[in-house]
Coordinates of C-alpha atoms and ligand atoms in Angstrom, one line a residue:
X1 CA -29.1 -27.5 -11.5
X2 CA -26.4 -25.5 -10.2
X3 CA -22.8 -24.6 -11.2
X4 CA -19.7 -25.9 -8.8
X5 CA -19.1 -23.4 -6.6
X6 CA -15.7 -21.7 -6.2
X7 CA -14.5 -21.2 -2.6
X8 CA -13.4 -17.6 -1.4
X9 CA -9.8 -17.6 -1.5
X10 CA -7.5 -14.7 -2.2
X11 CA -9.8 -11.7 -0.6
X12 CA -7.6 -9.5 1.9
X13 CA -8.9 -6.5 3.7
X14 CA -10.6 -3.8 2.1
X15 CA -9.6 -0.2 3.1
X16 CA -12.8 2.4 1.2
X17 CA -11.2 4.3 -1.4
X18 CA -12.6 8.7 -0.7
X19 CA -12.2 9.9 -4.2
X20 CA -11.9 12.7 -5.7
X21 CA -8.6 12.9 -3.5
X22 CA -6.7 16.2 -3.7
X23 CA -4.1 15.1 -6.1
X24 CA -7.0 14.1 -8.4
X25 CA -7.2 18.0 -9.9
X26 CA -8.4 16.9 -13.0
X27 CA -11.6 15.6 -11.5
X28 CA -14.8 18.1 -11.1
X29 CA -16.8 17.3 -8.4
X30 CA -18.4 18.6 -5.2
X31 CA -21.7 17.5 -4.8
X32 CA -23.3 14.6 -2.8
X33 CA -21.6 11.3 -2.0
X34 CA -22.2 7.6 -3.9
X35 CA -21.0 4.4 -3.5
X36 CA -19.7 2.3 -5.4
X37 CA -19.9 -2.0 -4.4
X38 CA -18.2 -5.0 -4.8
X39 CA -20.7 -7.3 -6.5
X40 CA -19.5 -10.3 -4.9
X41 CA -19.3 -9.1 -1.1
X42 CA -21.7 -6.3 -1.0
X43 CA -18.6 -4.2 0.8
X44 CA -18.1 -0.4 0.4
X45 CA -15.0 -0.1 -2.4
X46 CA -15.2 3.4 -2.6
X47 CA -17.3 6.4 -1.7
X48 CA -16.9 9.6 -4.3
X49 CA -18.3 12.6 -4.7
X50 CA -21.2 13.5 -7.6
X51 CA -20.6 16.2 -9.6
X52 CA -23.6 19.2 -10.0
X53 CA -24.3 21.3 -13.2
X54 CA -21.6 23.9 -11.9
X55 CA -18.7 20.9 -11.8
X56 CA -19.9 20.2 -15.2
X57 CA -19.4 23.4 -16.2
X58 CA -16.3 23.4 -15.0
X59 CA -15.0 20.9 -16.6
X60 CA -16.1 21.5 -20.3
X61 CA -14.9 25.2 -19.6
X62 CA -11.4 23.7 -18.6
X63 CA -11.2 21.4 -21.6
X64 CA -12.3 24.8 -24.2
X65 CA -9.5 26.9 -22.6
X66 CA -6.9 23.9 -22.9
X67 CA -8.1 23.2 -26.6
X68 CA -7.7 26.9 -27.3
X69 CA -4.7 27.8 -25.8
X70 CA -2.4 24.9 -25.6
X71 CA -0.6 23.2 -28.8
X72 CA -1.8 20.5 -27.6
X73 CA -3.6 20.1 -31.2
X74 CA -0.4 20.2 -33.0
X75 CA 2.2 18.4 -30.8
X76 CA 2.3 15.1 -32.2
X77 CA 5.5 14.2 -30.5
X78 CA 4.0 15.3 -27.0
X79 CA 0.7 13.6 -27.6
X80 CA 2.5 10.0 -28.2
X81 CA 5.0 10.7 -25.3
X82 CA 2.1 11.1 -22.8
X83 CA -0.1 8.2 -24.0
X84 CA 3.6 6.0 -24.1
X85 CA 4.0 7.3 -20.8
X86 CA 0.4 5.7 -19.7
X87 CA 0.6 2.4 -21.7
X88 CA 3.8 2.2 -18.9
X89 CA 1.7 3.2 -16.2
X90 CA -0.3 1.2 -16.5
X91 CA 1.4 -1.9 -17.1
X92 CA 3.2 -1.1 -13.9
X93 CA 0.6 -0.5 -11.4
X94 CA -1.5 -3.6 -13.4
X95 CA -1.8 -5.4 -10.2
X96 CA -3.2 -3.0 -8.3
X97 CA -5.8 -1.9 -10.9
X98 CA -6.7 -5.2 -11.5
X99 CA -7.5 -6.0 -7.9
X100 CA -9.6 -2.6 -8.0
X101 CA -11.5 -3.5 -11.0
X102 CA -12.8 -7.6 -9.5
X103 CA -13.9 -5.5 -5.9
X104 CA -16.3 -2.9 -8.3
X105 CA -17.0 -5.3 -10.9
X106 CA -17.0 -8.2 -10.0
X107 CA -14.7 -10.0 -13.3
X108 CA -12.5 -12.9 -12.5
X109 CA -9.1 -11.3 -11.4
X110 CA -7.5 -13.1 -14.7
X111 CA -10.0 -10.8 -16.9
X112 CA -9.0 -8.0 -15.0
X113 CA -5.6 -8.7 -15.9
X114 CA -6.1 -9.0 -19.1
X115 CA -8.5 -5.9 -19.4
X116 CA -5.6 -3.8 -17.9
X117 CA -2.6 -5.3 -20.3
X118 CA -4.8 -4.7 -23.5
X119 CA -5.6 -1.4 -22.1
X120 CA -2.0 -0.4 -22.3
X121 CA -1.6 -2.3 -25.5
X122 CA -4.5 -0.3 -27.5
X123 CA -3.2 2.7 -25.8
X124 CA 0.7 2.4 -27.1
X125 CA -1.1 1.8 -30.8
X126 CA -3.0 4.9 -30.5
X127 CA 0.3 6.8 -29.3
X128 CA 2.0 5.7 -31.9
X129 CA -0.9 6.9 -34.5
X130 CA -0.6 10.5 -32.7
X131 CA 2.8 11.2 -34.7
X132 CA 1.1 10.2 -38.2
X133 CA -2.6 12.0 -37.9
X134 CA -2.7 12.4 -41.8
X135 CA -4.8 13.9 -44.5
X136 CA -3.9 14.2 -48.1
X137 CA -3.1 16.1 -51.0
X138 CA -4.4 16.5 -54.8
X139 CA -3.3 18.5 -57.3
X140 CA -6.9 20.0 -59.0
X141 CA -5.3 21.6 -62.3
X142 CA -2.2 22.8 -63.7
X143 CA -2.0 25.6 -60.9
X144 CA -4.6 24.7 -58.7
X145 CA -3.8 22.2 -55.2
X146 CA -5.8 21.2 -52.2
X147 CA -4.4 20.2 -49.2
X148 CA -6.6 18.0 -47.4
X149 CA -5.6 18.3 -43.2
X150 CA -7.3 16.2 -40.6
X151 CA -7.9 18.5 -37.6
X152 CA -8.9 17.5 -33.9
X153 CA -13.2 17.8 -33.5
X154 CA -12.2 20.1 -30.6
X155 CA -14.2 19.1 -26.8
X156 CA -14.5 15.1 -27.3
X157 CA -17.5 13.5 -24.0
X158 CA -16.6 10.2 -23.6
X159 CA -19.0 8.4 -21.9
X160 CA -18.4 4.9 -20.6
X161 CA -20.5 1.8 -19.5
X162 CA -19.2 -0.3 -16.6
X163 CA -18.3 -4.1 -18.2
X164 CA -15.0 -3.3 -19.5
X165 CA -14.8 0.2 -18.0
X166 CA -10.6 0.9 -18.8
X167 CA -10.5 -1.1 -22.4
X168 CA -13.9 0.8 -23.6
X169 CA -12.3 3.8 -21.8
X170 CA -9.3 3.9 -23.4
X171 CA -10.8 2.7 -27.0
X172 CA -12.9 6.2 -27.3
X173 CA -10.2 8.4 -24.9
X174 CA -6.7 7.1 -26.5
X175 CA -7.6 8.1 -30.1
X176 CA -9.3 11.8 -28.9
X177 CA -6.3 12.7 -27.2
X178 CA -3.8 11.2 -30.1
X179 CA -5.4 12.8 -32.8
X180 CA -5.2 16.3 -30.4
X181 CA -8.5 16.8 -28.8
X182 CA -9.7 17.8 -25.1
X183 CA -11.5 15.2 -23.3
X184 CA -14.1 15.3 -20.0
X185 CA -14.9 11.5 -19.2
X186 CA -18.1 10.6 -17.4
X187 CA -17.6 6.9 -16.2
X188 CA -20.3 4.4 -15.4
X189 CA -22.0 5.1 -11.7
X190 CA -21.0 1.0 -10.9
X191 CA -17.5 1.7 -12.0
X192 CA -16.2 5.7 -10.8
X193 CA -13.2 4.1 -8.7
X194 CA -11.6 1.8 -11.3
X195 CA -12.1 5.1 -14.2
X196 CA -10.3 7.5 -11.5
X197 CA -7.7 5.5 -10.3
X198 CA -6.8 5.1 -14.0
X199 CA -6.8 8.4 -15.4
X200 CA -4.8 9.6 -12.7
X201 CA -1.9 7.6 -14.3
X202 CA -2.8 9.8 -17.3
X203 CA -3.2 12.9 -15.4
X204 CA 0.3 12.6 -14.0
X205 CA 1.8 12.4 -17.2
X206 CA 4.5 15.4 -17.5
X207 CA 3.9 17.7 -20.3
X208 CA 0.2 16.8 -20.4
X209 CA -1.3 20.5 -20.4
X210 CA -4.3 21.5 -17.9
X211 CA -7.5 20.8 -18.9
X212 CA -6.9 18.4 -21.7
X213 CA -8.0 15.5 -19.5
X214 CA -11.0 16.2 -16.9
X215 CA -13.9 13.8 -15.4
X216 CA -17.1 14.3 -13.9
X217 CA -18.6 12.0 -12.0
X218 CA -22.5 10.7 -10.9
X219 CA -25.6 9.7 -12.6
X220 CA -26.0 9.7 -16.4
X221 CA -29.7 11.1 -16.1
X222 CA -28.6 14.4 -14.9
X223 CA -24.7 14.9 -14.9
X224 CA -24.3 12.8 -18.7
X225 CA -27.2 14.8 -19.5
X226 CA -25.6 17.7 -18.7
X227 CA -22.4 17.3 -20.4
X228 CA -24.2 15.8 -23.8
X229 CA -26.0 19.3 -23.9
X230 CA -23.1 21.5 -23.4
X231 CA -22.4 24.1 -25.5
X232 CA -18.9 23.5 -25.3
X233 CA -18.6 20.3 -26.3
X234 CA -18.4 19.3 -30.1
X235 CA -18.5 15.4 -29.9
X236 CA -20.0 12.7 -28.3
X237 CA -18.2 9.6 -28.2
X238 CA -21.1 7.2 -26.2
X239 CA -20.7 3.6 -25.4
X240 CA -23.9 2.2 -23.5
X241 CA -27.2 0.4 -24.4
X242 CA -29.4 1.3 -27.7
X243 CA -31.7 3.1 -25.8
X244 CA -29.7 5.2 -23.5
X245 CA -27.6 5.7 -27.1
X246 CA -30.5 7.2 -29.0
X247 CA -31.7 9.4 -26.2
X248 CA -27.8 10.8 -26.0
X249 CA -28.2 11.4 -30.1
X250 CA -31.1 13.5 -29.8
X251 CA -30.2 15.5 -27.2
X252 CA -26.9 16.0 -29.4
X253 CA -28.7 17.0 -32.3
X254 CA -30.3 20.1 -30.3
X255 CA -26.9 21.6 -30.9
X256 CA -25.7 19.1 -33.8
X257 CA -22.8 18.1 -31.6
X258 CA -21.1 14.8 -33.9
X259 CA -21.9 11.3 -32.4
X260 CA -20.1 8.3 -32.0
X261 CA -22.3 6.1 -31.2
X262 CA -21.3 2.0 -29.6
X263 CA -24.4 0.5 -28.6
X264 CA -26.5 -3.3 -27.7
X265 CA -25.8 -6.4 -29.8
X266 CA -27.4 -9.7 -29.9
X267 CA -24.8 -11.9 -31.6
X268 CA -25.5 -15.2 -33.5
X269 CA -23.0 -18.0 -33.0
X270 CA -23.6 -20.7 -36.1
X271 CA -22.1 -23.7 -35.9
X272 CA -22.2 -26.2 -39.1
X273 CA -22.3 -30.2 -38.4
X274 CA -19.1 -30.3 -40.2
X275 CA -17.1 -27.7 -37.6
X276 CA -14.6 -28.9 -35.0
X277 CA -17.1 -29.9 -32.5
X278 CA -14.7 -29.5 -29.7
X279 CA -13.5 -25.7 -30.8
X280 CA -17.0 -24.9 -31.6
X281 CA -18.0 -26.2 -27.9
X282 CA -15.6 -24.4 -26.1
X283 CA -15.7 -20.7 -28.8
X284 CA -19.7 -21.3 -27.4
X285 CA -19.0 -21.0 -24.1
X286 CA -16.6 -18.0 -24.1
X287 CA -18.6 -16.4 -26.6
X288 CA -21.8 -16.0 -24.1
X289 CA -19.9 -16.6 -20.4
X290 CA -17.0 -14.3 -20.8
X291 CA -17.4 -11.3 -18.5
X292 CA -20.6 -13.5 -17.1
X293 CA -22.6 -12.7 -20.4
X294 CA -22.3 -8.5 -20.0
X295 CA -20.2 -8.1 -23.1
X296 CA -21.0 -6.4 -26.1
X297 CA -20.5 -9.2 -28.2
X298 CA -21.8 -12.1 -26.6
X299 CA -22.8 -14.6 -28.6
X300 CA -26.1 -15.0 -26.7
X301 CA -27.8 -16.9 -29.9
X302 CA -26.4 -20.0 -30.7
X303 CA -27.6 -21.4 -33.7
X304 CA -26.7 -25.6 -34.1
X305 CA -27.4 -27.3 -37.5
X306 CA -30.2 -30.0 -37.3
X307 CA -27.4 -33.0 -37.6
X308 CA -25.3 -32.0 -34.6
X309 CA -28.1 -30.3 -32.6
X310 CA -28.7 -32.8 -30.0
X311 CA -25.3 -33.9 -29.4
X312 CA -24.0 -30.3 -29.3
X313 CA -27.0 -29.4 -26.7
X314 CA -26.2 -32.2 -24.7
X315 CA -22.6 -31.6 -24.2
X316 CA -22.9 -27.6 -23.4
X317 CA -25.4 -28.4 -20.8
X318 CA -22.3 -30.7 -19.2
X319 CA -19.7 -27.9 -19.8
X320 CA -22.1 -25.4 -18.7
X321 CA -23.4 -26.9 -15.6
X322 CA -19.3 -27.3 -14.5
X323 CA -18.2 -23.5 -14.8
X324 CA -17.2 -22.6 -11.6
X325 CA -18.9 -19.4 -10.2
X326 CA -17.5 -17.2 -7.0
X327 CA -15.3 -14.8 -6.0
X328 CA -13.4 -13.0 -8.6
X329 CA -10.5 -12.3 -7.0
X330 CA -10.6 -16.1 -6.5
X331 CA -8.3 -17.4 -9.2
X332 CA -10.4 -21.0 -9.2
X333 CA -13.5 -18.7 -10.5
X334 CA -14.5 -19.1 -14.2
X335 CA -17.2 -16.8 -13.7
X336 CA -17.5 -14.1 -10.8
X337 CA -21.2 -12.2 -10.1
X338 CA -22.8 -9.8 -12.0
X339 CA -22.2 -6.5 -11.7
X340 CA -25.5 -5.4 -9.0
X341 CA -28.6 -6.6 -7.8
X342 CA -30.4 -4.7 -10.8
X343 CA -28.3 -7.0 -13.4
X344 CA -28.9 -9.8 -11.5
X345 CA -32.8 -9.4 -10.8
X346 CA -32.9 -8.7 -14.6
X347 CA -31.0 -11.8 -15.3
X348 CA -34.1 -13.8 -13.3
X349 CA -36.7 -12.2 -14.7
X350 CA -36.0 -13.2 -18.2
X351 CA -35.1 -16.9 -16.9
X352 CA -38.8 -17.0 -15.6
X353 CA -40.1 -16.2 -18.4
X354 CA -37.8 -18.5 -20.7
X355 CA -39.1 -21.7 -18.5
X356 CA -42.3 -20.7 -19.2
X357 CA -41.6 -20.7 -23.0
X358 CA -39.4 -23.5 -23.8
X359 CA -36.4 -26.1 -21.9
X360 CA -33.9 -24.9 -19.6
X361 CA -31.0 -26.7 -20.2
X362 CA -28.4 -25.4 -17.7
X363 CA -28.5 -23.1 -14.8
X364 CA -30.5 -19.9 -14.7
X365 CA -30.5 -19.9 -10.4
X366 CA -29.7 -17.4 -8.0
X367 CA -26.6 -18.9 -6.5
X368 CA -27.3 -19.6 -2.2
X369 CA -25.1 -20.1 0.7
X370 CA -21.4 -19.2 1.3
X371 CA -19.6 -17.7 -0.7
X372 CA -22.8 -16.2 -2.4
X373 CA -24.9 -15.2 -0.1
X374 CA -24.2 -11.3 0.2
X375 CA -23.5 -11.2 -3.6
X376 CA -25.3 -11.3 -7.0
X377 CA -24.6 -14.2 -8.4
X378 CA -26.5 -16.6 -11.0
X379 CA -25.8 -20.0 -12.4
X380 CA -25.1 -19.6 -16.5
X381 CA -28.2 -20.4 -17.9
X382 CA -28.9 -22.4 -21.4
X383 CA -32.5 -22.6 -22.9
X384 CA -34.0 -24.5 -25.8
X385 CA -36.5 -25.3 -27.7
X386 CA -38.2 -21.0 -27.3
X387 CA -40.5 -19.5 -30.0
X388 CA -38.3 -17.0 -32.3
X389 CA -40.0 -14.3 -31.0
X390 CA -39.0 -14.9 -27.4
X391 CA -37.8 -12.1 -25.7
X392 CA -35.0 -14.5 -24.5
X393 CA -34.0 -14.3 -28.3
X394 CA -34.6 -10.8 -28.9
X395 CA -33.4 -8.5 -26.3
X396 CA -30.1 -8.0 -25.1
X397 CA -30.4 -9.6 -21.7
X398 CA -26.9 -8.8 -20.7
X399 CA -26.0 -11.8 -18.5
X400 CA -24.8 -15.3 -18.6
X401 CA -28.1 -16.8 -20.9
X402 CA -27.7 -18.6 -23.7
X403 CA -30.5 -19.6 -26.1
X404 CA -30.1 -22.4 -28.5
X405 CA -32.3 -22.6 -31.6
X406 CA -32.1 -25.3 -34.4
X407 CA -31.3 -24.5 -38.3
X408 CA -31.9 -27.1 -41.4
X409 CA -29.4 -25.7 -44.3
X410 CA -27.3 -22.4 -44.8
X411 CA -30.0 -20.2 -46.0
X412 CA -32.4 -20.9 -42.6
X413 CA -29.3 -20.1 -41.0
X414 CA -28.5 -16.6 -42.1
X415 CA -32.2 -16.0 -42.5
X416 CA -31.9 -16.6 -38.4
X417 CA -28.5 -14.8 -37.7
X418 CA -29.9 -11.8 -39.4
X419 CA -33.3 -11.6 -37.7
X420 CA -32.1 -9.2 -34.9
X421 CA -32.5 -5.6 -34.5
X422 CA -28.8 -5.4 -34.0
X423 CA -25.8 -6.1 -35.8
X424 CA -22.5 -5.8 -33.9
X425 CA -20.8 -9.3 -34.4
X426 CA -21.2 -13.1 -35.2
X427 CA -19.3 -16.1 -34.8
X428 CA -19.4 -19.0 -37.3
X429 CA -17.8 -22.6 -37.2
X430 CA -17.2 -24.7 -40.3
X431 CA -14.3 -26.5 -42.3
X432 CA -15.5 -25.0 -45.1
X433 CA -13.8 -21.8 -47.1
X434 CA -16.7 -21.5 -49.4
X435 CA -19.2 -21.6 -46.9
X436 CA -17.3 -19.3 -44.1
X437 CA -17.1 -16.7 -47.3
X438 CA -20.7 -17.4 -48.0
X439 CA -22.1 -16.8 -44.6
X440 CA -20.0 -14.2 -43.6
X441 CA -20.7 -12.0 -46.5
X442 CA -24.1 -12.5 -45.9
X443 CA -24.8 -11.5 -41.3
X444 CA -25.1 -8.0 -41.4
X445 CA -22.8 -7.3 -38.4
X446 CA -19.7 -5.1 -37.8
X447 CA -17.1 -8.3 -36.3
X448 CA -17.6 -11.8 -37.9
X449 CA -15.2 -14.2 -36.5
X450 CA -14.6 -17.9 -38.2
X451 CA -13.7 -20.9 -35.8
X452 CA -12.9 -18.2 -33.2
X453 CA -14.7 -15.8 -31.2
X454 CA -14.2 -12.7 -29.1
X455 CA -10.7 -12.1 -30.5
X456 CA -9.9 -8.2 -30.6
X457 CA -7.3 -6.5 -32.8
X458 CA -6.2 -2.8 -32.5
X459 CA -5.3 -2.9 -36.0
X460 CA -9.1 -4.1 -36.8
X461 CA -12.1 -2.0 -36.5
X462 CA -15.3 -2.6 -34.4
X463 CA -18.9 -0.9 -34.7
X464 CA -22.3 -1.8 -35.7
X465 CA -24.9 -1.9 -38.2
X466 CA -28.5 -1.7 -37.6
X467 CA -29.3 -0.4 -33.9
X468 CA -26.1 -1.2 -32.6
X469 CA -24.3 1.6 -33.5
X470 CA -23.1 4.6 -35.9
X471 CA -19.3 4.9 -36.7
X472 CA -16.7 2.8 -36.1
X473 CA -13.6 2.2 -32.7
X474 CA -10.2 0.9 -32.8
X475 CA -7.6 1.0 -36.2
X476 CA -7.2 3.7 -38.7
X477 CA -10.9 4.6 -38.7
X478 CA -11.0 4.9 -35.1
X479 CA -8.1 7.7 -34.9
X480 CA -10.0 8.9 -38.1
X481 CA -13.7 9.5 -35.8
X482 CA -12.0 12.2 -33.7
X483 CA -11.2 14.3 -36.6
X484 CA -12.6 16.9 -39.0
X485 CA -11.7 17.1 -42.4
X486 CA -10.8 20.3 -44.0
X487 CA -9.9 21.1 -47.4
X488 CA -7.0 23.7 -48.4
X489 CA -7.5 25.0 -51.7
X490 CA -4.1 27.2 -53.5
X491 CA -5.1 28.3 -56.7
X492 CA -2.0 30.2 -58.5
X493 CA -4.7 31.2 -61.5
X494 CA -4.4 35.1 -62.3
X495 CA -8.4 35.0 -62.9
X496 CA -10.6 34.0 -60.3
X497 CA -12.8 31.8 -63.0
Ligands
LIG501 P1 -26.0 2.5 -20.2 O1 -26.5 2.9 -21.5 O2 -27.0 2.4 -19.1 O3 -24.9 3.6 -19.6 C1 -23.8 3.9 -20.3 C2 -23.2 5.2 -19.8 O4 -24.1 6.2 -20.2 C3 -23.0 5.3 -18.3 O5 -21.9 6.1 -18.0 C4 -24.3 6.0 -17.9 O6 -24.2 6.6 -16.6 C5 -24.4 7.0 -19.0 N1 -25.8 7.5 -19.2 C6 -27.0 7.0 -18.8 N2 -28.0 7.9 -19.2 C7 -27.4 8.9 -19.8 C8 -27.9 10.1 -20.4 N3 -29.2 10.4 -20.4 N4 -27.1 11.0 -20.9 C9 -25.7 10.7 -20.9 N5 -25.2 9.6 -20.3 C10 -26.0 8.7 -19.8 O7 -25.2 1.2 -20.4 P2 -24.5 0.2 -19.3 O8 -23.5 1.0 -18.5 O9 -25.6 -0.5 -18.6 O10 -23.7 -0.7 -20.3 C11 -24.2 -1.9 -20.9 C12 -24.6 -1.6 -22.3 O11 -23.5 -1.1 -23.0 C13 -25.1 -2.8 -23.1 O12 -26.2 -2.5 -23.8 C14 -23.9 -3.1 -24.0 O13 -24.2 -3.8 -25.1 C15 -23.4 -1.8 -24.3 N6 -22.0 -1.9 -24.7 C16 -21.7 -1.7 -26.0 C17 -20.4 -1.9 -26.5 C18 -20.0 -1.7 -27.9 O14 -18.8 -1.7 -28.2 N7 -21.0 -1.6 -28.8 C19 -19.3 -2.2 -25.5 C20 -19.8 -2.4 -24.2 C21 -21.1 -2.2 -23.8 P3 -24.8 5.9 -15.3 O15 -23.9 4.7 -15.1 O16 -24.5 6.9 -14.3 O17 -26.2 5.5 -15.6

């Protein structure tokens, strides 16, 4: 079984981007050259320049002497003028970056689109939250106040994975520099190009003092390494996979630098026999096939009461096996590649190993012939009928496969949604209030969205329990991780007791 393919329209010439360029000051590197590839073509997008221990250096140093001596810190007016003035940037070089971010990543060119326009969006929230960073105040006794302030944290890492490189970018980077921190980014090693091309629009902003944005660039092993055991820098704010997330904490702890910590999920999708079968079809497929399964949140377990189960099986396997797969910049695509030919080997490996253990429903092929030949591409897989403790329905694969498994009543079907190591989000779909309450009280997971799915607010927070995470991105709370708290105490008593 295949999915349609989606013919190569829409692709001009490529000229390879050199970065850092000269006008990118804020970048610190000098070391040896990388690549970075488009997914779908195998072409050169841009060739860039690692940065070494000494360009790491560099760049902390830069952001302590900014954080020091600039009033960056206390210029709420400047700090939402310069974020305003990126949100605008942005939105008016959109189709530009958008075209940049298909070639390294290989996302349909209408997700790029809408990954730049959100990125603006959460950044103008976040600017206007830099004019109203507040604490509080209490009065302790008849002459005795405290004055609670919220402070920056000081030298904020923020280091980024490549599936929505700008829109995780900017969730971590918008709120450090609002609530009046110094930031060095380190972007993915598949997504450098789309990350510098970006900030520069930051960069540029006038009033934006030296060394309160810089970047490093190259491998997480030994430049992220690097810059998570600096001396200089006082938070961490990582978003990656569990395991790459817990080796960042303890090498954080050696100097007990704070953590911020967005990691792996393994989302359950539920879906009751009396939901809107139609919704609840369609919220399934955009909850595993959006960004071609490499999403945070995918709702890579669907779980389909007993009643339903074979109808609801048999219809995704239809809709599934029509997605059309190709060329992102392609307009016609529904899906585009994954993001390299490790992703994409990954993806196969755990499709082998799910025919082995149960049905495969849908997909779950390398894509052959034009326009897939010199790219990574798979056919969105769905499986069936898998032991629970499948790897298929315990690790995060990261890619477009979708298990199915079958519940009997509500209890089997929490007792399911929470048997996961992770706990970042779950959908559910029912016509019932008591039941949505019910159920949703009871999956342990940061998002829980009712007849919808992968729906992000600004306003709302995001984070995870168990393994996937430790604090919390986007609204009040977000602003609020960047902070310190510090309490000051007036006491107008003549005796000190
Ligand atoms: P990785 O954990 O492999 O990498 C994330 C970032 O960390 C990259 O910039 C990487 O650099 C860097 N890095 C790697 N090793 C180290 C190290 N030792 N020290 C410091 N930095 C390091 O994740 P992916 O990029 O593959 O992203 C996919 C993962 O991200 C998935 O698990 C996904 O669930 C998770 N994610 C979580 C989200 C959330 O909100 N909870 C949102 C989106 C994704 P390099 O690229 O050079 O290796």
């Amino acid at each position: 079984m295949t999915a349609t393919a989606s013919t190569s329209v829409g692709r001009t010439a490529w000229q390879t981007l050199r970065l850092p360029s000269a006008a990118q000051g804020f970048v610190h590197a000098g070391g040896d050259v990388f690549e970075s590839t488009d997914p779908a073509t195998g072409e050169v997008v841009a060739e860039l320049a690692s940065s070494t221990p000494e360009s790491v250096d560099a760049a902390v140093g830069a952001a302590v002497r900014a954080f020091e001596t600039s009033d960056w810190g206390s210029n709420g007016e400047l700090r939402a003028k310069v974020l305003y003035g990126f949100a605008g940037a942005l939105r008016e070089n959109q189709a530009r970056l958008a075209e940049l971010l298909t070639r390294e990543q290989g996302k349909t060119i209408h997700e790029a689109e809408i990954e730049i326009a959100s990125s603006a969006k959460m950044t103008e929230y976040y600017a206007g939250l830099a004019r109203a960073v507040y604490g509080r105040s209490a009065l302790l006794g008849p002459e005795v106040t405290g004055v609670v302030l919220r402070e920056p944290v000081g030298v904020v890492a923020v280091i980024t994975p490549w599936n929505w490189p700008l829109v995780l970018l900017v969730r971590s980077l918008a709120p450090a520099l609002a609530a009046g921190n110094a930031t060095v980014v380190k972007p993915a090693s598949i997504t450098p190009a789309i990350t510098v091309e970006t900030l520069a629009l930051l960069a540029a902003q006038p009033g934006l003092p030296e060394g309160i944005l810089t970047c490093i660039l190259g491998s997480g092993s030994v430049v992220g390494d690097a810059l998570v055991g600096h001396d200089g820098v006082d938070m961490i704010a990582f978003t990656g996979e569990t395991g790459t997330g817990i080796g960042v904490m303890k090498r954080a702890a050696e100097g007990l630098r704070k953590v911020a910590l967005e990691l792996g999920g393994k989302a359950p999708n539920v879906v009751f026999a009396d939901a809107k079968l139609d919704k609840a079809l369609a919220g399934a497929e955009n909850a595993i096939f959006t960004t071609c399964g490499q999403i945070c949140t995918a709702g890579s377990r669907l779980l389909v009461e007993d009643a339903i189960y074979d109808e609801f099986v048999e219809r995704l396997a239809a809709q599934t096996n029509g997605l059309r797969v190709g060329d992102g910049l392609d307009p016609a695509s529904q899906l585009g590649p994954v993001a390299s030919a490790a992703q994409q080997e990954k993806v196969l490996s755990y499709v082998e190993r799910g025919k082995a253990e149960g049905t495969l429903v849908a997909g779950g092929a390398a894509l052959e012939g034009e326009p897939y030949d010199a790219g990574h591409f798979v056919s969105p897989a769905v499986f069936a009928d898998l032991p629970a403790e499948s790897s298929l329905i315990r690790d995060e694969i990261f890619g477009p496969v979708l298990t199915v498994q079958r519940f009997g009543d509500e209890a089997e079907a929490v007792a399911l949604a929470n048997d996961s190591e992770y706990g970042l989000a779950a959908g559910l779909w029912t016509q019932s209030l008591d039941r949505a309450w019910r159920v949703g009280r009871a999956i342990r997971a940061g998002t829980i969205w009712i007849n919808t799915y992968h729906h992000f607010y600004d306003e709302a927070e995001v984070g995870g329990f168990k393994r996937s995470g430790i604090g919390r991105q986007q609204g009040i709370e977000g602003i609020h991780e960047f902070t310190e708290t510090k309490h000051l105490n007036f006491d107008g008593k003549e005796t000190l007791w």
